[in-house]
Short mmCIF file of C-alpha atoms in Angstrom, two decimals:
data_model
loop_
_atom_site.label_atom_id
_atom_site.label_comp_id
_atom_site.label_asym_id
_atom_site.label_seq_id
_atom_site.Cartn_x
_atom_site.Cartn_y
_atom_site.Cartn_z
CA MET P 16 -12.42 1.46 36.64
CA ASN P 17 -11.16 4.75 35.53
CA SER P 18 -13.06 7.25 33.36
CA SER P 19 -10.79 6.40 30.48
CA CYS P 20 -12.02 2.89 30.54
CA SER P 21 -15.82 3.49 31.39
CA ARG P 22 -15.67 6.22 27.85
CA VAL P 23 -14.29 3.09 25.58
CA GLY P 24 -16.50 0.70 28.04
CA ASP P 25 -19.37 3.12 26.10
CA ALA P 26 -18.39 3.13 22.92
CA VAL P 27 -18.11 -0.48 22.45
CA ILE P 28 -21.79 -1.26 23.48
CA GLN P 29 -22.86 1.67 21.54
CA GLY P 30 -21.41 0.16 19.09
CA LEU P 31 -18.90 2.84 17.95
CA SER P 32 -15.70 1.05 19.13
CA MET P 33 -12.37 0.50 17.10
CA LEU P 34 -14.21 -4.02 17.05
CA ASP P 35 -17.32 -2.90 14.95
CA GLN P 36 -14.95 -5.46 12.05
CA HIS P 37 -15.12 -8.07 14.72
CA VAL P 38 -18.05 -8.18 17.19
CA ASP P 39 -20.12 -7.19 12.91
CA SER P 40 -18.34 -10.56 10.98
CA PHE P 41 -19.02 -13.02 13.74
CA ASN P 42 -22.59 -11.52 14.12
CA VAL P 43 -22.81 -12.26 9.90
CA LEU P 44 -21.80 -15.96 11.25
CA VAL P 45 -24.34 -16.78 13.32
CA SER P 46 -26.99 -15.22 11.68
CA LYS P 47 -26.39 -16.37 8.21
CA TRP P 48 -23.10 -18.34 6.98
CA ILE P 49 -24.09 -21.35 9.20
CA PRO P 50 -27.42 -21.27 8.60
CA ASP P 51 -25.95 -21.20 5.34
CA ILE P 52 -23.47 -23.51 5.46
CA VAL P 53 -25.83 -26.69 6.78
CA LYS P 54 -28.54 -25.85 4.04
CA GLN P 55 -25.87 -26.00 1.09
CA ILE P 56 -23.17 -29.32 2.26
CA GLY P 57 -25.95 -30.83 5.06
CA ARG P 58 -27.65 -33.02 2.80
CA HIS P 59 -24.91 -37.12 2.20
CA GLU P 60 -26.79 -39.96 1.39
CA VAL P 61 -25.13 -43.67 2.16
CA LYS P 62 -25.98 -46.53 0.20
CA MET P 63 -26.55 -49.19 3.58
CA ASP P 64 -26.36 -52.48 1.11
CA PRO P 65 -26.75 -53.05 -2.10
CA LYS P 66 -31.83 -52.51 -1.59
CA SER P 67 -30.90 -50.18 0.39
CA THR P 68 -30.20 -46.33 0.26
CA ALA P 69 -30.49 -43.27 3.81
CA LEU P 70 -31.09 -40.01 2.80
CA PHE P 71 -30.04 -37.07 5.76
CA GLU P 72 -31.40 -33.60 5.38
CA CYS P 73 -30.14 -31.11 8.50
CA GLN P 74 -32.08 -28.66 8.58
CA ASN P 75 -34.22 -25.49 10.25
CA VAL P 76 -30.73 -24.27 12.21
CA ARG P 77 -32.05 -22.54 14.97
CA ASP P 78 -31.34 -19.23 16.35
CA MET P 79 -28.61 -19.20 19.68
CA ALA P 80 -30.25 -18.61 22.01
CA ILE P 81 -28.37 -16.80 24.92
CA PRO P 82 -26.12 -18.98 27.25
CA GLY P 83 -27.47 -18.44 30.70
CA MET P 84 -23.72 -17.85 32.00
CA SER P 85 -21.25 -14.79 31.67
CA PRO P 86 -18.01 -14.67 30.03
CA ASP P 87 -16.12 -13.69 33.12
CA GLU P 88 -18.68 -17.10 35.28
CA CYS P 89 -16.81 -19.16 33.00
CA PHE P 90 -12.95 -17.85 32.57
CA ARG P 91 -12.55 -18.58 36.86
CA LYS P 92 -14.63 -22.21 36.05
CA ASN P 93 -12.19 -22.37 33.15
CA ILE P 94 -14.28 -23.36 30.64
CA THR P 95 -15.62 -21.98 27.11
CA TYR P 96 -17.45 -19.03 26.68
CA ALA P 97 -20.01 -21.50 23.96
CA CYS P 98 -23.99 -21.04 22.91
CA GLN P 99 -25.86 -24.14 21.66
CA ILE P 100 -26.84 -24.67 18.40
CA GLN P 101 -29.86 -27.23 17.13
CA MET P 102 -31.40 -28.20 13.38
CA ASP P 103 -33.88 -30.89 12.20
CA LEU P 104 -33.10 -33.99 10.88
CA LYS P 105 -35.08 -36.01 8.48
CA VAL P 106 -33.64 -39.42 7.29
CA THR P 107 -35.95 -40.83 4.12
CA SER P 108 -34.76 -45.04 4.11
CA GLN P 109 -35.37 -45.64 0.61
CA THR P 110 -35.98 -50.27 0.18
CA ILE P 111 -36.65 -52.10 -2.78
CA SER P 112 -37.79 -55.30 -1.98
CA ASP P 113 -38.32 -58.73 -3.35
CA ASP P 114 -40.66 -58.55 -5.53
CA GLY P 115 -38.90 -55.19 -7.05
CA ARG P 116 -41.52 -52.61 -4.94
CA LEU P 117 -39.87 -49.55 -3.81
CA LYS P 118 -40.72 -48.94 0.19
CA VAL P 119 -39.58 -45.41 0.76
CA VAL P 120 -40.00 -44.49 4.78
CA VAL P 121 -39.44 -40.83 6.09
CA THR P 122 -38.93 -39.47 10.57
CA GLU P 123 -37.99 -36.31 10.83
CA TYR P 124 -35.88 -36.38 14.65
CA PRO P 125 -36.51 -32.43 16.10
CA ASN P 126 -34.90 -30.12 17.72
CA LEU P 127 -30.86 -32.09 18.03
CA ILE P 128 -27.56 -30.42 18.24
CA LEU P 129 -25.41 -29.35 16.11
CA CYS P 130 -22.90 -27.86 18.35
CA HIS P 131 -21.65 -25.60 20.91
CA LEU P 132 -20.12 -22.82 18.87
CA PRO P 133 -17.41 -20.39 21.27
CA LEU P 134 -19.04 -17.41 21.23
CA MET P 135 -17.59 -13.40 20.94
CA VAL P 136 -17.45 -11.45 24.12
CA TYR P 137 -20.23 -8.49 23.22
CA SER P 138 -21.85 -10.48 19.49
CA ALA P 139 -25.03 -10.14 19.77
CA ARG P 140 -25.85 -13.57 21.34
CA CYS P 141 -24.03 -12.80 24.24
CA VAL P 142 -25.08 -11.81 27.41
CA LEU P 143 -23.64 -8.48 27.82
CA SER P 144 -24.91 -6.95 24.46
CA GLN P 145 -28.07 -6.02 26.50
CA CYS P 146 -26.05 -4.85 29.07
CA SER P 147 -25.85 -0.44 29.27
CA THR P 148 -23.58 -1.09 31.89
CA THR P 149 -20.30 -3.85 32.91
CA GLU P 150 -18.09 -4.64 35.99
CA GLY P 151 -15.60 -6.71 36.00
CA ASN P 152 -12.38 -8.13 33.64
CA ALA P 153 -15.15 -8.81 31.09
CA LEU P 154 -14.96 -5.12 29.01
CA LEU P 155 -11.69 -5.75 28.18
CA ARG P 156 -12.62 -8.73 26.33
CA ALA P 157 -14.44 -7.23 23.86
CA GLY P 158 -14.51 -9.13 20.74
CA THR P 159 -12.77 -12.34 22.13
CA PHE P 160 -13.41 -16.03 22.68
CA ILE P 161 -13.30 -17.27 25.61
CA THR P 162 -11.95 -20.18 25.11
CA ARG P 163 -10.83 -23.56 28.02
CA GLY P 164 -10.67 -20.91 30.08
CA LYS P 165 -8.42 -18.60 28.48
CA THR P 166 -8.73 -15.50 26.75
CA ARG P 167 -7.78 -15.91 22.26
CA TYR P 168 -8.73 -14.12 19.55
CA ILE P 169 -8.13 -13.37 15.75
CA PRO P 170 -6.63 -11.22 14.38
CA MET P 171 -7.97 -10.31 11.34
CA VAL P 172 -5.87 -11.28 7.29
CA THR P 173 -4.97 -9.40 4.06
CA SER P 174 -5.10 -11.75 0.59
CA LEU P 175 -5.64 -10.75 -2.79
CA VAL P 176 -8.71 -8.58 -3.58
CA ARG P 177 -11.61 -11.48 -5.02
CA ASN P 178 -13.08 -10.58 -8.77
CA PHE P 179 -10.05 -9.19 -10.00
CA PRO P 180 -7.73 -9.50 -11.66
CA ILE P 181 -4.21 -9.65 -10.59
CA ARG P 182 -1.00 -9.62 -13.45
CA ILE P 183 2.74 -11.84 -11.90
CA LYS P 184 4.91 -11.88 -13.78
CA GLN P 185 7.25 -15.46 -12.11
CA ARG P 186 9.96 -16.80 -13.46
CA GLY P 187 9.65 -15.04 -16.96
CA VAL P 188 5.65 -15.84 -16.54
CA TYR P 189 3.16 -13.61 -17.56
CA ILE P 190 0.24 -14.36 -15.85
CA ILE P 191 -3.61 -13.27 -14.80
CA HIS P 192 -4.72 -14.41 -12.04
CA VAL P 193 -8.47 -14.35 -10.97
CA ARG P 194 -9.75 -15.24 -7.89
CA SER P 195 -14.07 -15.44 -7.56
CA GLN P 196 -15.56 -15.76 -4.62
CA HIS P 197 -18.63 -17.77 -5.30
CA ILE P 198 -22.03 -15.45 -5.51
CA ASP P 199 -23.38 -15.62 -2.19
CA LYS P 200 -21.24 -18.06 -0.39
CA PRO P 201 -18.48 -15.97 1.11
CA HIS P 202 -17.38 -18.74 3.33
CA ARG P 203 -16.57 -20.83 0.72
CA SER P 204 -12.94 -21.03 -0.65
CA THR P 205 -12.27 -19.27 -3.67
CA SER P 206 -12.01 -20.31 -7.10
CA THR P 207 -8.55 -18.90 -8.69
CA ILE P 208 -7.89 -18.78 -12.39
CA GLU P 209 -4.65 -18.37 -14.21
CA LEU P 210 -4.15 -17.31 -18.13
CA GLN P 211 -0.84 -17.88 -18.24
CA SER P 212 1.65 -17.21 -21.64
CA ARG P 213 5.01 -17.97 -21.85
CA ARG P 214 8.37 -17.04 -23.17
CA ALA P 215 10.27 -18.70 -26.68
CA GLY P 216 11.73 -22.11 -25.04
CA SER P 217 9.57 -22.60 -21.88
CA ARG P 218 8.35 -26.20 -20.78
CA ALA P 219 4.35 -27.90 -20.82
CA THR P 220 3.53 -25.51 -23.53
CA ILE P 221 3.55 -24.18 -27.27
CA PHE P 222 5.24 -20.85 -27.92
CA ASN P 223 2.29 -18.21 -28.74
CA SER P 224 -0.39 -21.04 -26.08
CA ILE P 225 -2.37 -19.11 -24.05
CA VAL P 226 -3.07 -21.86 -20.80
CA VAL P 227 -5.60 -21.65 -18.58
CA LYS P 228 -4.52 -23.43 -14.92
CA VAL P 229 -7.91 -25.10 -13.48
CA PRO P 230 -9.54 -25.65 -10.34
CA PHE P 231 -8.48 -29.03 -8.98
CA LEU P 232 -6.71 -29.94 -12.29
CA PRO P 233 -3.10 -29.85 -12.03
CA THR P 234 -2.46 -29.47 -15.88
CA LEU P 235 -2.43 -26.14 -17.92
CA LEU P 236 -5.40 -26.37 -19.92
CA PRO P 237 -5.35 -24.70 -22.90
CA LEU P 238 -7.43 -22.16 -23.53
CA PRO P 239 -9.32 -22.61 -27.20
CA VAL P 240 -10.39 -25.99 -25.60
CA LEU P 241 -12.20 -24.68 -22.29
CA ILE P 242 -14.18 -21.66 -24.48
CA ILE P 243 -15.11 -24.13 -26.37
CA ALA P 244 -16.25 -26.92 -23.67
CA LEU P 245 -17.94 -23.04 -22.46
CA ARG P 246 -19.70 -23.16 -25.92
CA GLY P 247 -18.23 -20.68 -27.36
CA ASN P 248 -16.95 -20.07 -31.18
CA ILE P 249 -13.43 -19.33 -30.85
CA LEU P 250 -13.67 -17.75 -33.99
CA ASP P 251 -16.07 -14.92 -32.42
CA PHE P 252 -13.47 -15.40 -29.56
CA ILE P 253 -10.40 -14.42 -31.84
CA MET P 254 -12.85 -11.66 -33.95
CA ASN P 255 -13.20 -10.31 -30.49
CA LEU P 256 -10.19 -10.38 -29.36
CA ARG P 257 -9.07 -8.58 -32.33
CA THR P 258 -11.07 -6.31 -31.80
CA LYS P 259 -10.30 -5.31 -28.24
CA THR P 260 -5.68 -5.20 -29.61
CA ASN P 261 -7.39 -2.18 -32.27
CA HIS P 262 -6.32 -5.55 -34.71
CA GLU P 263 -2.42 -4.68 -33.85
CA PRO P 264 -0.27 -7.42 -36.03
CA ARG P 265 1.63 -8.01 -33.01
CA TYR P 266 -1.11 -9.91 -31.29
CA GLU P 267 -1.47 -11.90 -34.19
CA ARG P 268 0.12 -14.83 -34.02
CA TYR P 269 -1.13 -15.81 -30.82
CA PHE P 270 -4.25 -15.48 -32.75
CA GLN P 271 -3.60 -17.75 -35.28
CA THR P 272 -2.25 -20.20 -32.72
CA MET P 273 -6.12 -20.14 -30.74
CA ASN P 274 -7.06 -21.18 -34.03
CA ILE P 275 -4.87 -24.14 -34.70
CA ILE P 276 -5.14 -25.29 -31.62
CA GLY P 277 -9.42 -24.50 -31.29
CA GLY P 278 -9.82 -26.32 -35.18
CA GLU P 279 -9.51 -29.68 -33.25
CA HIS P 280 -12.10 -29.93 -31.27
CA ASP P 281 -16.16 -29.86 -30.69
CA VAL P 282 -17.00 -29.35 -27.91
CA ASN P 283 -18.01 -33.00 -26.78
CA THR P 284 -14.19 -33.57 -27.77
CA ALA P 285 -13.12 -30.34 -25.22
CA HIS P 286 -15.42 -32.32 -22.51
CA GLU P 287 -13.73 -35.87 -23.23
CA TYR P 288 -10.06 -34.18 -23.12
CA ILE P 289 -11.39 -32.05 -19.86
CA GLY P 290 -12.51 -34.34 -17.65
CA ALA P 291 -9.38 -36.88 -19.21
CA LEU P 292 -7.55 -34.30 -17.73
CA TYR P 293 -8.64 -35.52 -14.04
CA PRO P 294 -7.21 -38.32 -12.12
CA ARG P 295 -11.10 -39.06 -10.87
CA PRO P 296 -14.13 -38.61 -12.80
CA VAL P 297 -16.13 -35.34 -12.43
CA ASP P 298 -19.18 -34.03 -14.20
CA VAL P 299 -17.49 -31.49 -15.76
CA GLU P 300 -20.62 -29.49 -17.24
CA LYS P 301 -20.64 -28.78 -12.98
CA ILE P 302 -17.18 -27.73 -13.20
CA LEU P 303 -17.61 -25.29 -15.68
CA ASP P 304 -20.78 -23.87 -14.50
CA ASN P 305 -19.45 -23.42 -10.73
CA GLU P 306 -15.44 -23.85 -10.77
CA ILE P 307 -14.56 -21.20 -13.56
CA LEU P 308 -15.31 -17.55 -12.52
CA PRO P 309 -18.44 -18.16 -10.23
CA HIS P 310 -18.38 -14.48 -9.31
CA VAL P 311 -20.52 -14.01 -12.56
CA GLY P 312 -23.15 -16.92 -12.53
CA THR P 313 -23.83 -19.66 -14.41
CA LYS P 314 -23.90 -18.17 -17.83
CA HIS P 315 -21.76 -19.39 -20.23
CA GLN P 316 -20.96 -16.80 -22.21
CA THR P 317 -21.15 -13.71 -19.78
CA LYS P 318 -18.11 -15.89 -18.75
CA ILE P 319 -15.82 -16.19 -22.41
CA LYS P 320 -16.58 -11.83 -22.37
CA HIS P 321 -14.67 -11.80 -19.54
CA LEU P 322 -12.23 -14.05 -20.67
CA VAL P 323 -12.07 -12.27 -23.72
CA CYS P 324 -11.10 -9.02 -21.39
CA TYR P 325 -8.89 -11.40 -19.52
CA VAL P 326 -6.21 -12.49 -22.80
CA VAL P 327 -6.98 -8.93 -23.74
CA ASP P 328 -4.61 -7.17 -20.34
CA LEU P 329 -2.48 -10.82 -20.52
CA LEU P 330 -0.92 -9.86 -24.19
CA LYS P 331 -0.89 -6.41 -23.66
CA PHE P 332 1.37 -7.19 -20.62
CA ARG P 333 3.19 -9.98 -23.13
CA GLU P 334 4.65 -7.00 -24.98
CA GLY P 335 5.14 -4.36 -22.62
CA VAL P 336 1.92 -1.75 -22.83
CA LEU P 337 0.88 -3.10 -19.20
CA GLN P 338 3.60 -3.62 -16.31
CA GLU P 339 2.33 -5.83 -13.19
CA SER P 340 0.49 -5.41 -10.58
CA ASP P 341 1.12 -3.41 -7.18
CA ARG P 342 -0.10 -7.00 -5.41
CA ASP P 343 0.63 -4.12 -1.68
CA HIS P 344 -1.91 -1.96 -3.20
CA PRO P 345 -4.55 -1.22 -1.24
CA LYS P 346 -6.49 -1.77 -4.13
CA HIS P 347 -5.53 -4.69 -4.60
CA MET P 348 -6.11 -6.65 -1.45
CA CYS P 349 -9.46 -7.60 1.08
CA ILE P 350 -8.83 -8.55 4.71
CA ARG P 351 -10.71 -11.08 6.15
CA THR P 352 -12.63 -10.47 9.30
CA PRO P 353 -12.97 -12.94 12.26
CA GLY P 354 -16.22 -14.44 10.90
CA ALA P 355 -14.66 -15.02 7.93
CA LEU P 356 -11.92 -17.43 8.81
CA LEU P 357 -14.39 -18.69 11.22
CA ALA P 358 -17.27 -19.61 8.93
CA GLY P 359 -13.88 -21.52 6.89
CA LEU P 360 -13.21 -23.37 10.03
CA PHE P 361 -17.05 -23.92 9.95
CA ARG P 362 -17.99 -25.33 7.15
CA VAL P 363 -14.77 -27.96 6.58
CA ASN P 364 -15.50 -29.48 9.60
CA PHE P 365 -19.25 -29.83 9.87
CA LEU P 366 -18.23 -32.11 5.96
CA LYS P 367 -16.83 -33.89 8.37
CA TYR P 368 -19.17 -34.49 10.48
CA ILE P 369 -21.76 -35.39 8.36
CA ILE P 370 -19.76 -38.19 6.15
CA THR P 371 -18.23 -39.55 9.58
CA ALA P 372 -22.43 -39.80 10.48
CA GLY P 373 -22.94 -41.53 6.88
CA LYS P 374 -20.45 -44.30 7.58
CA MET P 375 -21.11 -44.32 11.24
CA ALA P 376 -24.66 -44.98 10.68
CA ARG P 377 -24.54 -47.92 7.52
CA ARG P 378 -21.41 -49.60 10.16
CA TYR P 379 -24.67 -49.64 12.26
CA TYR P 380 -27.60 -51.07 9.78
CA GLN P 381 -25.36 -53.21 8.72
CA ALA P 382 -24.29 -54.36 12.09
CA GLY P 383 -28.31 -54.67 12.41
CA ASN P 384 -28.48 -52.34 15.33
CA GLY P 385 -30.82 -50.30 13.24
CA LEU P 386 -29.88 -46.48 13.50
CA ASN P 387 -29.27 -44.65 16.33
CA ILE P 388 -29.39 -41.40 15.18
CA SER P 389 -27.42 -39.83 18.42
CA SER P 390 -24.88 -41.91 18.17
CA CYS P 391 -24.05 -41.08 15.27
CA PHE P 392 -24.84 -37.39 14.93
CA ASN P 393 -23.40 -36.69 18.22
CA HIS P 394 -22.96 -33.04 18.64
CA THR P 395 -19.36 -33.26 21.08
CA ARG P 396 -17.33 -34.96 17.33
CA LEU P 397 -17.54 -31.09 15.87
CA THR P 398 -17.47 -29.20 19.46
CA ARG P 399 -14.35 -30.58 20.49
CA ARG P 400 -13.14 -29.67 16.63
CA LEU P 401 -14.57 -26.14 17.06
CA TYR P 402 -12.76 -26.07 20.78
CA THR P 403 -9.29 -27.46 19.63
CA ALA P 404 -8.87 -25.56 16.98
CA LEU P 405 -10.00 -21.97 18.38
CA ALA P 406 -7.65 -22.69 21.64
CA SER P 407 -4.34 -24.47 19.29
CA GLY P 408 -4.67 -21.54 16.95
CA SER P 409 -4.38 -25.05 13.98
CA PHE P 410 -7.15 -24.18 11.21
CA SER P 411 -5.43 -27.43 8.93
CA LYS P 412 -2.40 -28.29 8.84
CA LYS P 413 -0.67 -26.06 6.69
CA ARG P 414 -3.43 -23.32 8.62
CA LEU P 415 -1.01 -22.89 11.54
CA GLY P 416 -0.82 -20.20 14.29
CA VAL P 417 -5.09 -18.03 12.93
CA SER P 418 -5.70 -17.88 16.96
CA HIS P 419 -3.71 -16.45 19.79
CA SER P 420 -3.54 -15.53 23.60
CA LEU P 421 -4.36 -12.26 24.20
CA ASN P 422 -2.21 -10.09 25.96
CA THR P 423 -4.37 -8.55 29.16
CA THR P 424 -0.44 -6.12 30.10
CA ASN P 425 -3.04 -2.59 29.89
CA LEU P 426 -5.64 -1.34 27.63
CA TYR P 427 -3.98 0.06 25.09
CA SER P 428 -2.18 -3.29 24.05
CA ILE P 429 -5.41 -4.88 24.01
CA TYR P 430 -6.69 -2.70 21.25
CA SER P 431 -3.49 -2.74 19.43
CA GLN P 432 -3.90 -6.39 19.93
CA LEU P 433 -7.58 -6.94 17.90
CA ARG P 434 -6.67 -4.35 15.19
CA ARG P 435 -4.04 -6.73 14.07
CA VAL P 436 -3.13 -7.35 10.73
CA SER P 437 -1.51 -10.23 9.77
CA SER P 438 -0.18 -11.04 5.69
CA SER P 439 -0.86 -14.19 3.92
CA ALA P 440 2.89 -14.12 3.45
CA LEU P 441 3.65 -14.52 7.22
CA ASN P 442 4.42 -18.00 7.31
CA ALA P 443 5.95 -18.33 3.64
CA GLU P 444 9.66 -18.82 2.89
CA GLY P 445 12.27 -16.31 2.27
CA GLN P 446 12.79 -12.97 2.89
CA CYS P 447 9.71 -11.24 1.32
CA ARG P 448 11.59 -7.87 1.04
CA SER P 449 9.20 -6.32 -0.38
CA VAL P 450 6.36 -7.24 1.44
CA ARG P 451 7.39 -5.83 4.36
CA GLU P 452 8.32 -1.90 3.44
CA VAL P 453 5.34 0.47 3.62
CA HIS P 454 3.40 1.56 0.55
CA THR P 455 2.83 5.19 0.00
CA SER P 456 -1.03 3.82 -0.65
CA GLN P 457 -1.69 2.30 2.63
CA TYR P 458 -2.30 6.20 4.43
CA GLY P 459 -5.19 5.87 6.39
CA PHE P 460 -6.04 2.34 6.06
CA LEU P 461 -2.98 0.89 8.10
CA CYS P 462 -0.55 2.57 10.62
CA ALA P 463 3.05 3.14 9.14
CA ALA P 464 4.78 2.98 12.68
CA GLU P 465 3.28 -0.28 15.22
CA THR P 466 4.72 -3.04 13.75
CA PRO P 467 6.36 -6.58 15.31
CA GLU P 468 10.67 -6.02 15.69
CA GLY P 469 11.46 -9.37 14.04
CA GLU P 470 11.09 -11.39 11.94
CA THR P 471 7.19 -10.57 11.61
CA CYS P 472 8.49 -6.99 11.30
CA GLY P 473 5.96 -5.51 8.56
CA LEU P 474 3.83 -8.28 7.37
CA VAL P 475 1.97 -8.44 11.57
CA GLN P 476 0.41 -4.53 11.10
CA VAL P 477 -2.38 -2.41 13.14
CA LEU P 478 -5.42 -0.79 11.50
CA ALA P 479 -5.71 3.01 11.42
CA LEU P 480 -7.98 4.54 13.61
CA THR P 481 -9.45 5.39 10.35
CA ALA P 482 -10.19 2.77 8.95
CA ARG P 483 -13.04 -0.38 9.09
CA VAL P 484 -13.35 -3.46 7.55
CA SER P 485 -17.21 -4.36 6.53
CA PRO P 486 -17.62 -7.93 6.67
CA THR P 487 -19.62 -8.56 3.68
CA ILE P 488 -17.84 -7.73 0.36
CA ASP P 489 -19.76 -4.02 -1.02
#
């Protein structure tokens, strides 16, 4: 190994490398996000028969031990470099006897293997993280994964910033777009709401009215109905809007429409109105607490105060006072690191894993074979999904090409690939001309010169040497 490689290697080991955002995000994944995911959605109740139910609770996720094999050994043997995740399982069975008595039996199963998680090279659980020097080609794989004998990496992905209103105009529709990050749940998908004001002649809404696009609801919802459902007074809401807009007469037509629509509903009718729009029965109160602006908490009055600010921005945008947001500006962008992408993958597949385990348990119970925990909670189902997704790059039907094979031609090529930032418009149809152009505000954040040629030109960029991505939202 030459001297330049040795200097880069010492920088990697001492935490001064250009790959800190990869390793730090993966360390947060294994130490915080995975235990949080298991704690939040690892509770599943199954109805075995009309008189019996079983509650499965996954808890106490173990700290992951350092695997005995090195990345080089896994690479030579064509296997996956991974570590074992263990958990405790608590099963609470409730049965109603013929005489009406309730019998409760609690059984605990300690030290169950949850899955084998692919391990990032040089992360905290990697054997190389405790070494001061290294030999061989393992150094060149820092920040990557050894999956089925292949070296894979996950590039960073850009998306719209969270918890910040973005002004968008599409086909004559004026939109305030807010992507809300759930508090203490960065691995969860965001809850997006849109406040829309349409021009005269647009379909699906009354002129001068403001509608809201609520998560998991395909139909647009009138804003006054949402305010009343949040237990707000529509007259007080309009008064706050008038104060924020300095009582300018050009906004009065919007306020009159809000007053007319809001006078037709109270809290109960607003909840019934929202519930009837969903194709399946839902808990409207739970949706209002957890899916409407979750980044501000669960207090309805706080949500209404934020909605006042968003509506004022929408009205000023509609009247030409404010201009459309520049979505290519770094202040409107955030970068998702490999740890955050893997957290979303783990959450989706763990939810499928726990639901499948409940179905298998009910099948065993109805067949009279008892509860076979080793078969119902077989770790290979979850492990196989994680391995396949990382090896193929297909995290879901819509998210393809998330991970890539690492080209190890030279050291500079490796670090260029590991610092790549893919645009969210990479798989979008159309030319996407404005996204490909160099933005002046990217100086110091993204390299203005290095980008691939061809179809991905301008959509795949490289993080600048002066930039660093934090694993969590600061």
